[in-house]
Each structure stands twice: as structure tokens, then as C-alpha cells.
Amino acid sequence: VRPVESGGGLVQPGGSLTLSCADSGFAFSSRHMSWVRQAPEKALEWVASVSPGGDTTDYADSVKGRFTMSKDNAENTLYLQMISLKPEDSAVYYCVAGDRFIATKSPPRGQGTQVIVSS
């Protein structure tokens, strides 16, 4: 079963979006999960990770202080709240299993959700 990302869209610089990822895959509640993103013609980039219980998060320096990741194990859903968006945040965002060290090792399984930050 593939994860389903949603919530992307077009937003002006400085704006906000909240992404969601529904993942009914095996043992969601016992896995680290991450958000990764890929801009056109660029490599997959790790954005944020959350621990299995949702109590510990980790962020790339480029998004620290602006993005907040959370995990709802009861609903098998991940969230990524994004504020103060910048044009360089434009990318397709994916949720993946694993922490920051393995999140970009394999191609994402979902279709992703596109975020475009532009005036």
C-alpha cells in the first residue's frame, strides 16, 4: 500500500501550507517517518523526521524554525506544517519510512504533493 500525500498547492512567499500523508502500511506506529522533497532537476532532499512515538523530531537546517512535523499513530497520518515559505521550498514533497539517514536511500513510494512558492 502506498502512502498518499496531500495538501500542496501554490502559495506566495511568506505563506503557509500543511501537508498530510496517509500511510496504512505495515507497522506505521513503530517506524521512524520522514518528509523528503525533490525540486526539478535536483536530488532528493531530506526535510524532517519523526520518531516512532512522535515525541522527537529532526529538521534540515534549511527548514528549521519554519516547518513542524507531527505523527498521529491512531490515524496513521503524518503532517508537515510549513510557515514563512520561500521560493526555494518549491518541490514535490513525499513521506517515506525511515529516519534522516535512510530517508533518501530509495525512491519514494507515493506520488507526492507539489508545493509551489511564487508571487
PDB file of C-alpha atoms in Angstrom:
ATOM      1  CA  VAL A   1       0.000   0.000   0.000  1.00  0.00           C
ATOM      2  CA  ARG A   2       1.437   3.319  -0.998  1.00  0.00           C
ATOM      3  CA  PRO A   3       1.327   6.425   1.149  1.00  0.00           C
ATOM      4  CA  VAL A   4      -0.922   9.238  -0.076  1.00  0.00           C
ATOM      5  CA  GLU A   5       0.401  12.769   0.266  1.00  0.00           C
ATOM      6  CA  SER A   6      -1.857  15.804   0.008  1.00  0.00           C
ATOM      7  CA  GLY A   7      -2.107  19.472   0.887  1.00  0.00           C
ATOM      8  CA  GLY A   8       0.281  21.008  -1.600  1.00  0.00           C
ATOM      9  CA  GLY A   9      -0.502  23.979  -3.788  1.00  0.00           C
ATOM     10  CA  LEU A  10       0.531  27.416  -4.934  1.00  0.00           C
ATOM     11  CA  VAL A  11       1.352  29.900  -2.193  1.00  0.00           C
ATOM     12  CA  GLN A  12       3.023  33.286  -2.082  1.00  0.00           C
ATOM     13  CA  PRO A  13       6.375  33.761  -0.360  1.00  0.00           C
ATOM     14  CA  GLY A  14       5.799  34.083   3.353  1.00  0.00           C
ATOM     15  CA  GLY A  15       2.679  31.969   3.185  1.00  0.00           C
ATOM     16  CA  SER A  16       1.790  28.712   4.890  1.00  0.00           C
ATOM     17  CA  LEU A  17       0.691  25.213   3.973  1.00  0.00           C
ATOM     18  CA  THR A  18       0.069  21.993   5.855  1.00  0.00           C
ATOM     19  CA  LEU A  19       0.858  18.727   4.121  1.00  0.00           C
ATOM     20  CA  SER A  20      -0.649  15.390   5.117  1.00  0.00           C
ATOM     21  CA  CYS A  21       0.391  11.828   4.450  1.00  0.00           C
ATOM     22  CA  ALA A  22      -1.928   8.882   4.988  1.00  0.00           C
ATOM     23  CA  ASP A  23       0.057   5.668   5.288  1.00  0.00           C
ATOM     24  CA  SER A  24      -1.755   2.439   6.049  1.00  0.00           C
ATOM     25  CA  GLY A  25       1.425   0.449   5.566  1.00  0.00           C
ATOM     26  CA  PHE A  26       2.802  -2.130   7.921  1.00  0.00           C
ATOM     27  CA  ALA A  27       3.649  -1.091  11.477  1.00  0.00           C
ATOM     28  CA  PHE A  28       3.287   2.650  10.935  1.00  0.00           C
ATOM     29  CA  SER A  29       3.312   3.308  14.664  1.00  0.00           C
ATOM     30  CA  SER A  30       6.645   1.561  15.154  1.00  0.00           C
ATOM     31  CA  ARG A  31       8.568   3.321  12.411  1.00  0.00           C
ATOM     32  CA  HIS A  32      10.530   6.490  12.095  1.00  0.00           C
ATOM     33  CA  MET A  33       8.992   8.540   9.302  1.00  0.00           C
ATOM     34  CA  SER A  34      10.367  11.373   7.233  1.00  0.00           C
ATOM     35  CA  TRP A  35       9.405  14.003   4.739  1.00  0.00           C
ATOM     36  CA  VAL A  36      11.653  14.416   1.748  1.00  0.00           C
ATOM     37  CA  ARG A  37      11.355  16.726  -1.256  1.00  0.00           C
ATOM     38  CA  GLN A  38      12.584  16.960  -4.789  1.00  0.00           C
ATOM     39  CA  ALA A  39      12.835  20.114  -6.830  1.00  0.00           C
ATOM     40  CA  PRO A  40      13.085  19.943 -10.631  1.00  0.00           C
ATOM     41  CA  GLU A  41      16.447  18.617 -11.768  1.00  0.00           C
ATOM     42  CA  LYS A  42      17.675  18.284  -8.199  1.00  0.00           C
ATOM     43  CA  ALA A  43      18.359  15.311  -5.992  1.00  0.00           C
ATOM     44  CA  LEU A  44      16.000  14.069  -3.343  1.00  0.00           C
ATOM     45  CA  GLU A  45      16.458  16.137  -0.200  1.00  0.00           C
ATOM     46  CA  TRP A  46      15.668  15.120   3.361  1.00  0.00           C
ATOM     47  CA  VAL A  47      13.429  17.661   5.129  1.00  0.00           C
ATOM     48  CA  ALA A  48      12.334  16.289   8.504  1.00  0.00           C
ATOM     49  CA  SER A  49      11.954  13.109  10.544  1.00  0.00           C
ATOM     50  CA  VAL A  50       9.876  11.986  13.498  1.00  0.00           C
ATOM     51  CA  SER A  51      10.407   9.161  15.951  1.00  0.00           C
ATOM     52  CA  PRO A  52       8.001   6.196  16.088  1.00  0.00           C
ATOM     53  CA  GLY A  53       6.057   7.624  19.001  1.00  0.00           C
ATOM     54  CA  GLY A  54       6.034  11.111  17.560  1.00  0.00           C
ATOM     55  CA  ASP A  55       7.843  12.667  20.509  1.00  0.00           C
ATOM     56  CA  THR A  56      11.143  13.532  18.797  1.00  0.00           C
ATOM     57  CA  THR A  57      11.626  15.437  15.571  1.00  0.00           C
ATOM     58  CA  ASP A  58      14.622  16.410  13.488  1.00  0.00           C
ATOM     59  CA  TYR A  59      14.825  19.038  10.764  1.00  0.00           C
ATOM     60  CA  ALA A  60      17.117  20.054   7.974  1.00  0.00           C
ATOM     61  CA  ASP A  61      18.820  23.369   8.685  1.00  0.00           C
ATOM     62  CA  SER A  62      17.071  24.919   5.691  1.00  0.00           C
ATOM     63  CA  VAL A  63      13.621  24.426   7.260  1.00  0.00           C
ATOM     64  CA  LYS A  64      14.358  24.542  10.985  1.00  0.00           C
ATOM     65  CA  GLY A  65      12.131  27.019  12.753  1.00  0.00           C
ATOM     66  CA  ARG A  66       9.693  27.161   9.834  1.00  0.00           C
ATOM     67  CA  PHE A  67       8.485  23.567   9.434  1.00  0.00           C
ATOM     68  CA  THR A  68       6.869  21.350  12.062  1.00  0.00           C
ATOM     69  CA  MET A  69       6.413  17.632  11.566  1.00  0.00           C
ATOM     70  CA  SER A  70       3.965  15.555  13.560  1.00  0.00           C
ATOM     71  CA  LYS A  71       2.721  11.965  13.612  1.00  0.00           C
ATOM     72  CA  ASP A  72      -0.719  10.650  14.508  1.00  0.00           C
ATOM     73  CA  ASN A  73      -0.361   6.924  15.092  1.00  0.00           C
ATOM     74  CA  ALA A  74      -4.071   6.489  15.760  1.00  0.00           C
ATOM     75  CA  GLU A  75      -4.844   7.772  12.288  1.00  0.00           C
ATOM     76  CA  ASN A  76      -1.681   6.512  10.529  1.00  0.00           C
ATOM     77  CA  THR A  77      -1.082  10.050   9.330  1.00  0.00           C
ATOM     78  CA  LEU A  78       1.865  12.392   9.122  1.00  0.00           C
ATOM     79  CA  TYR A  79       1.712  16.150   8.933  1.00  0.00           C
ATOM     80  CA  LEU A  80       4.123  18.853   7.878  1.00  0.00           C
ATOM     81  CA  GLN A  81       3.174  22.368   8.861  1.00  0.00           C
ATOM     82  CA  MET A  82       5.087  24.902   6.819  1.00  0.00           C
ATOM     83  CA  ILE A  83       5.214  28.631   7.509  1.00  0.00           C
ATOM     84  CA  SER A  84       7.269  31.505   6.127  1.00  0.00           C
ATOM     85  CA  LEU A  85       7.588  29.635   2.861  1.00  0.00           C
ATOM     86  CA  LYS A  86      10.337  30.622   0.451  1.00  0.00           C
ATOM     87  CA  PRO A  87      10.654  30.074  -3.300  1.00  0.00           C
ATOM     88  CA  GLU A  88      13.412  27.570  -2.602  1.00  0.00           C
ATOM     89  CA  ASP A  89      10.873  25.407  -0.756  1.00  0.00           C
ATOM     90  CA  SER A  90       9.175  24.694  -4.081  1.00  0.00           C
ATOM     91  CA  ALA A  91       9.325  20.958  -4.727  1.00  0.00           C
ATOM     92  CA  VAL A  92       7.340  17.755  -4.721  1.00  0.00           C
ATOM     93  CA  TYR A  93       7.070  16.550  -1.139  1.00  0.00           C
ATOM     94  CA  TYR A  94       6.941  12.882  -0.186  1.00  0.00           C
ATOM     95  CA  CYS A  95       6.556  10.978   3.052  1.00  0.00           C
ATOM     96  CA  VAL A  96       8.828   7.979   3.474  1.00  0.00           C
ATOM     97  CA  ALA A  97       9.618   5.418   6.110  1.00  0.00           C
ATOM     98  CA  GLY A  98      12.883   5.748   7.986  1.00  0.00           C
ATOM     99  CA  ASP A  99      14.970   8.375   9.700  1.00  0.00           C
ATOM    100  CA  ARG A 100      17.181  11.039   8.156  1.00  0.00           C
ATOM    101  CA  PHE A 101      19.950   8.548   7.401  1.00  0.00           C
ATOM    102  CA  ILE A 102      17.880   6.310   5.145  1.00  0.00           C
ATOM    103  CA  ALA A 103      15.019   8.559   4.005  1.00  0.00           C
ATOM    104  CA  THR A 104      16.687   9.404   0.692  1.00  0.00           C
ATOM    105  CA  LYS A 105      18.234   5.992   0.007  1.00  0.00           C
ATOM    106  CA  SER A 106      15.274   4.710  -2.020  1.00  0.00           C
ATOM    107  CA  PRO A 107      12.771   6.331  -4.378  1.00  0.00           C
ATOM    108  CA  PRO A 108       9.601   7.480  -2.618  1.00  0.00           C
ATOM    109  CA  ARG A 109       6.662   5.118  -2.982  1.00  0.00           C
ATOM    110  CA  GLY A 110       3.915   7.739  -3.069  1.00  0.00           C
ATOM    111  CA  GLN A 111       3.007  10.222  -5.760  1.00  0.00           C
ATOM    112  CA  GLY A 112       3.914  13.195  -3.632  1.00  0.00           C
ATOM    113  CA  THR A 113       2.274  16.582  -3.353  1.00  0.00           C
ATOM    114  CA  GLN A 114       3.605  19.615  -5.175  1.00  0.00           C
ATOM    115  CA  VAL A 115       4.373  22.856  -3.413  1.00  0.00           C
ATOM    116  CA  ILE A 116       4.980  25.984  -5.471  1.00  0.00           C
ATOM    117  CA  VAL A 117       6.066  29.131  -3.693  1.00  0.00           C
ATOM    118  CA  SER A 118       5.817  32.045  -6.053  1.00  0.00           C
ATOM    119  CA  SER A 119       4.457  35.549  -6.281  1.00  0.00           C
TER     120      SER A 119
END
